[in-house]
Amino acid sequence: MTALAAVMCAIGSAITVRLWTRTLQATGRMRIDWAFLTSVTAGAAIWATHFIAMLGYDPPAAATFDPQLTIISILIAILGTGIGFYLSAMRRKGMAWLLGGSTIGLSIAAMHYVGMFAYRVDGIVTWNDGYIALSLAGSIGLSLVATKFVLASLDEGRDRRATRLLSIGFLIAAIVTLHFTGMTAFHVSPIAGFSAGADSEAFGAMALAIATAALIIVFTGLSSHLIDNDTRAAQQRELEHIANHDELTGLWNRRRFSAGLAEAFETREAGIDPLFLVMIDLDRFKSVNDTLGHGFGDRVLEMVANRLRKIVGRERRIARIGGDEFAILVTDATEEDVADLCRCLVEVMSRAVVVDGHVIEMGTSIGAAQAFRDGASRDELVQNADIALYAAKAEGRCCFRFYVSEMSQNVQLRRTLETDLRRALGRGELAVQYQPQVDAKTGAYTGAEALLRWYHPEKGLIPPTDFIPLAEEIGLINAIGTWVLRQACLEATNWPRHMGVAVNLSPVQIMDRRLLRSIKTILSETGLDPKRLELEITETALLGNDEQALATLSAISDFGVAIALDDFGTGYSSLSYLHRFPIDRIKIDRSFLQSIPEDSDSATIVQAITRLGANLGMKVTAEGIETEVQQRFASNAGCDTLQGYFFSRPVTSAQLMSVLETTLRAGAA
Amino acid sequence: MSGNQATPVLRILYRSKAHPIRNTALSHRAIEEIVAASRRRNLADRVTGVLLKVEDTFIQVIEGEQGPTEAAFERICCDERHSGLVLVDMTTANHRLFPAWSMAYVASDELPPRLQINVKLKTIAIAIETRPDTALEQMQTLLE
C-alpha cells in the first residue's frame, strides 16, 4: 500500500505543478479558477497519499477513522493549498514565493495532523515534539523550494522542462517527508486486553477505492488543462492565419510574404538554388472599382486570386501585397519555367472575367527577377522585380519582363535627372528664351512665346520634352511653371508696350487651385498689364477634367489674360472645346506648316482651321514656319500671326530687345 | 434539362486555339477527356452547349442559369490547355439553343466521308467573326 501511496503522490504532484503553472500564467478571474482547479487536484492527491499510507500503517492496536475530522482534513488540504497557489501568483515575486510556498507547506502539515486526529486507535498515543517541529520545517522548506522552481520555470531562457521536473520532485519530497517524519513523531502503545491489529483486508479495499477516486479527480484536473490547451492552440492557429493571410483572397498577405521571402533567402544557398520573385499588377482594375463599386471589385479580385492559384499551383507561394498587386515566390524552377509561368499568367489574366452578367476586360503586367543573380539582398530582389514590372508597363502593359541590369540603369538615370532637376531652379540652371511672333500682314513683331531651357552643368542643354514630363510626375511643375511665368512677365515689361508674351501652362498647373492667385500676384508684382499676357494650353489639359479646367480658365480670362489653344489639329481637336472654353487664339500645330508645300492635305487643314478661327472670332497663329513659301502660304490662308525659324529662333530677352531696336531704327530710317 | 424554363438563360460564345499555353499540343484523347469531364459537370449544373473543333480552333457555346454558366466559363478561363481565348458574344435569352446537349462535340478531320461536315464547320468558323447569331443558327442545324 506504500507503493500505491507513492504512485498517487508522484502523479498528483506532476499534474499539480502543470496546473500550478497555468495559475501563475492566468490573470484576473481566470487565476482564481485555475487556483481552485490546482488546489482540488493537489488537495486530493495529498490527502489520498496520506490516507492510503495510513491504511497501510500497521498499528499495534485496532484503528478506525473519525469521519468528520477526515473530511475536514480534505477541506484543509484543498483550501490551504488553494490559498497558497493563489498567493504564489502575486505580482511581487519575493512575497509570492514566501507566502505562497509556506502556505502550501503549512497546509500539507495541517492536513496531516488533522488527519492524524481522525485516526482513532485503541491504544495509548504519544507524540514526539521534536519530530513534529522537524516535519513542519521540512514541509515548509521543501514547499518553498518547489515554489521557487515553479516560478523559475516561467522565466524566459531557462530549460522549462527541467525546472518543472525539479519543482515536481520537491513537491513530492515535501509531502513524503512530512508524512514519514510526522509518523515518526507518532507512537502507539497497545492497551492490554484489547485485540491487536487493524482490519487490513477492509482497509486494503478502502485504499484502492480512495486511490481510484483521487486519481479521477487528479486526471479531471489534467484533462481540463489539456482541453484548454487544445482550444488555445486552435485559437492561436486561427489568429496566426488571420495575421498572415489576406482576408479577401486567402492568399498570403504582405507581412507573410516578407517572412516567406526571408525564409527563402535563408534556406537557399547563394547561386545554387534558384529563387525567383514575380510581381503582378492588374491593368485597368481601378476602373472596375470606380464604375461597378468596391464590392464588385472584391469579387473580381477573388476570381483573379483563384486564377493565380490554378495557374501557379498550390505549392507555390502567392501573396496579395496591395490592392491589385500580387507577388509569387518561385523556387525549384528554371528561368524558362518562370518565363512560361509568366506567359501563362499574362494570357489567362487577359481573358474576360464574367461576373453577374458584366464582362470585365483587364490585363496584367508582370515583372520577374532572380535572386542572387540580379539582386544580392532581399530588398534588391524586390526592387529589381519592381523595375521589371515598371518596364513591362512602360512597354504597353499585358506583358512580362525579366529584369536586366539596363533597366536599372534607366531607372538610375531617371533618378539622377530627378535630383538634378530639383536643384536646377535653385542653381539658376533654368532660363527662359523667347521666340518672336510677327504680324502676318505687316511683318511687325507682335509678341513672343516664352520657352524654358535647362542648361545642365554636365549634360549641357536638355530639351523640355525630356524633363517637363518628369517635372510633372515628381510634382515640380508648379514651382517651375510659376518661375517661368514670373520671369517672362518681368522681362516682358522691358519690351515695347504693344508686344505680348505667351507662356505655356502644363495640364498639372491647370488642375492646381492656386494657379489664379499666383497669376494675379505675379502680374501685380511685375506690373505687367494682364492684356499683354497669353497662356497657352493643350487639349489634353481639358480632357477628362473639363469642369475644373473651365472654372479656372474662365476666371483667368475674366481677369483679362488671353488663352491660346496650342498644337491645334493633332489631338482630339474637339470643336466643342473651342465653343465652351474662353479661347482667344488657336495655334496650328507646326507639323501642318512643315509639310507645306508638299502635302496638299495639310494645306487644306490649315485653311480650314483659319476659316474656323475667323468664324468663331479667334485669332490664329501658324507655328513652325521655316521657309518663305510657308510664310506666304500662311499669310494668304488668313493667319493673323506667324512664328518660326524663318523669323527667328528662340533668343534671350536682351537679344530680342536689340533685334527690336534695329528694326525700329530701320523702320525710322 | 428542359429548355422551356421560365428563368432566363445566359449564353456565352467564345473561340480559342487548341494550343496549350505552356505544354505541347493537345491529343485527341485529351480533348475527349475534357469533353467527358465537362459533360458530367454540366449535367449536375444544368448547363448545356456545343464544342466545335475546326482545325486548331475551338468554338464553344455554353448556356444555362447565370451562376452555373458564369462558373463554367470561369473554369474555362482558368484552363491553360487552350490559348488566344476571345469572348465572342454573351447574351441573355428566354430559352436554350441546345437543350438536349450537355456538351455536343463535333471536330473536323481528314476523313473523306466527313467532307460535308468539314465544310459546315468551316462556314461556322468564318461566320463567328462577324455574325455570331448566324453562326449559332448554323450550329443548331449542324446538330439536327
GROMACS .gro file of N, CA and C in nm, chain A residues 303 306-307 310-311 340-341 343-344 347-348 351-352 354-359, chain B residues 10 12 21-22 66 70 73-74 76-80 82-85 87 90:
model
  114
  303MET      N    1  -1.174   3.625  -5.794
  303MET     CA    2  -1.161   3.539  -5.912
  303MET      C    3  -1.019   3.545  -5.967
  306ASN      N    4  -0.809   3.328  -5.763
  306ASN     CA    5  -0.836   3.189  -5.797
  306ASN      C    6  -0.763   3.148  -5.925
  307ARG      N    7  -0.760   3.238  -6.022
  307ARG     CA    8  -0.688   3.207  -6.146
  307ARG      C    9  -0.539   3.193  -6.116
  310LYS      N   10  -0.477   2.857  -5.965
  310LYS     CA   11  -0.487   2.749  -6.064
  310LYS      C   12  -0.363   2.740  -6.150
  311ILE      N   13  -0.316   2.855  -6.196
  311ILE     CA   14  -0.203   2.855  -6.289
  311ILE      C   15  -0.071   2.830  -6.216
  340ASP      N   16   0.765   3.071  -6.880
  340ASP     CA   17   0.642   3.002  -6.919
  340ASP      C   18   0.526   3.039  -6.827
  341LEU      N   19   0.558   3.038  -6.698
  341LEU     CA   20   0.456   3.073  -6.599
  341LEU      C   21   0.404   3.213  -6.624
  343ARG      N   22   0.413   3.391  -6.898
  343ARG     CA   23   0.338   3.399  -7.023
  343ARG      C   24   0.196   3.347  -7.001
  344CYS      N   25   0.190   3.237  -6.927
  344CYS     CA   26   0.062   3.175  -6.897
  344CYS      C   27  -0.026   3.272  -6.817
  347GLU      N   28  -0.158   3.560  -7.025
  347GLU     CA   29  -0.268   3.519  -7.112
  347GLU      C   30  -0.397   3.494  -7.034
  348VAL      N   31  -0.386   3.419  -6.926
  348VAL     CA   32  -0.507   3.383  -6.850
  348VAL      C   33  -0.571   3.508  -6.787
  351ARG      N   34  -0.796   3.713  -7.014
  351ARG     CA   35  -0.927   3.660  -7.052
  351ARG      C   36  -1.038   3.731  -6.974
  352ALA      N   37  -1.150   3.745  -7.040
  352ALA     CA   38  -1.260   3.819  -6.979
  352ALA      C   39  -1.303   3.756  -6.846
  354VAL      N   40  -1.628   3.721  -6.622
  354VAL     CA   41  -1.773   3.743  -6.630
  354VAL      C   42  -1.832   3.726  -6.491
  355VAL      N   43  -1.885   3.835  -6.436
  355VAL     CA   44  -1.946   3.833  -6.304
  355VAL      C   45  -2.081   3.903  -6.311
  356ASP      N   46  -2.184   3.837  -6.264
  356ASP     CA   47  -2.317   3.899  -6.257
  356ASP      C   48  -2.360   3.961  -6.389
  357GLY      N   49  -2.329   3.895  -6.496
  357GLY     CA   50  -2.369   3.946  -6.625
  357GLY      C   51  -2.282   4.060  -6.678
  358HIS      N   52  -2.179   4.099  -6.601
  358HIS     CA   53  -2.087   4.201  -6.651
  358HIS      C   54  -1.963   4.134  -6.708
  359VAL      N   55  -1.911   4.192  -6.813
  359VAL     CA   56  -1.786   4.140  -6.869
  359VAL      C   57  -1.675   4.239  -6.834
  679LEU      N   58  -2.832   3.239  -6.960
  679LEU     CA   59  -2.717   3.317  -7.005
  679LEU      C   60  -2.644   3.231  -7.108
  681ILE      N   61  -2.302   3.206  -7.349
  681ILE     CA   62  -2.169   3.260  -7.377
  681ILE      C   63  -2.110   3.186  -7.496
  690ILE      N   64  -0.099   2.682  -7.347
  690ILE     CA   65  -0.006   2.796  -7.334
  690ILE      C   66   0.134   2.746  -7.305
  691ARG      N   67   0.144   2.646  -7.216
  691ARG     CA   68   0.277   2.605  -7.174
  691ARG      C   69   0.325   2.477  -7.240
  735GLN      N   70  -2.757   3.180  -6.489
  735GLN     CA   71  -2.643   3.271  -6.487
  735GLN      C   72  -2.527   3.222  -6.401
  739GLU      N   73  -2.173   3.121  -6.563
  739GLU     CA   74  -2.056   3.206  -6.536
  739GLU      C   75  -1.944   3.123  -6.474
  742PHE      N   76  -1.778   2.917  -6.738
  742PHE     CA   77  -1.689   2.998  -6.821
  742PHE      C   78  -1.561   3.031  -6.745
  743GLU      N   79  -1.574   3.057  -6.615
  743GLU     CA   80  -1.456   3.089  -6.536
  743GLU      C   81  -1.360   2.969  -6.533
  745ILE      N   82  -1.330   2.753  -6.766
  745ILE     CA   83  -1.268   2.750  -6.900
  745ILE      C   84  -1.155   2.853  -6.906
  746CYS      N   85  -1.178   2.969  -6.843
  746CYS     CA   86  -1.077   3.075  -6.845
  746CYS      C   87  -0.955   3.037  -6.762
  747CYS      N   88  -0.974   2.952  -6.662
  747CYS     CA   89  -0.862   2.911  -6.577
  747CYS      C   90  -0.779   2.802  -6.644
  748ASP      N   91  -0.828   2.751  -6.757
  748ASP     CA   92  -0.763   2.637  -6.820
  748ASP      C   93  -0.652   2.683  -6.913
  749GLU      N   94  -0.533   2.633  -6.890
  749GLU     CA   95  -0.421   2.677  -6.974
  749GLU      C   96  -0.398   2.582  -7.091
  751HIS      N   97  -0.573   2.570  -7.352
  751HIS     CA   98  -0.601   2.637  -7.479
  751HIS      C   99  -0.552   2.780  -7.468
  752SER      N  100  -0.545   2.849  -7.581
  752SER     CA  101  -0.488   2.984  -7.578
  752SER      C  102  -0.564   3.076  -7.671
  753GLY      N  103  -0.530   3.203  -7.664
  753GLY     CA  104  -0.594   3.301  -7.753
  753GLY      C  105  -0.744   3.306  -7.739
  754LEU      N  106  -0.790   3.295  -7.613
  754LEU     CA  107  -0.935   3.292  -7.592
  754LEU      C  108  -0.997   3.429  -7.619
  756LEU      N  109  -1.375   3.616  -7.611
  756LEU     CA  110  -1.519   3.611  -7.582
  756LEU      C  111  -1.590   3.676  -7.700
  759MET      N  112  -2.202   3.736  -7.556
  759MET     CA  113  -2.267   3.696  -7.432
  759MET      C  114  -2.406   3.756  -7.432
   0.00000   0.00000   0.00000
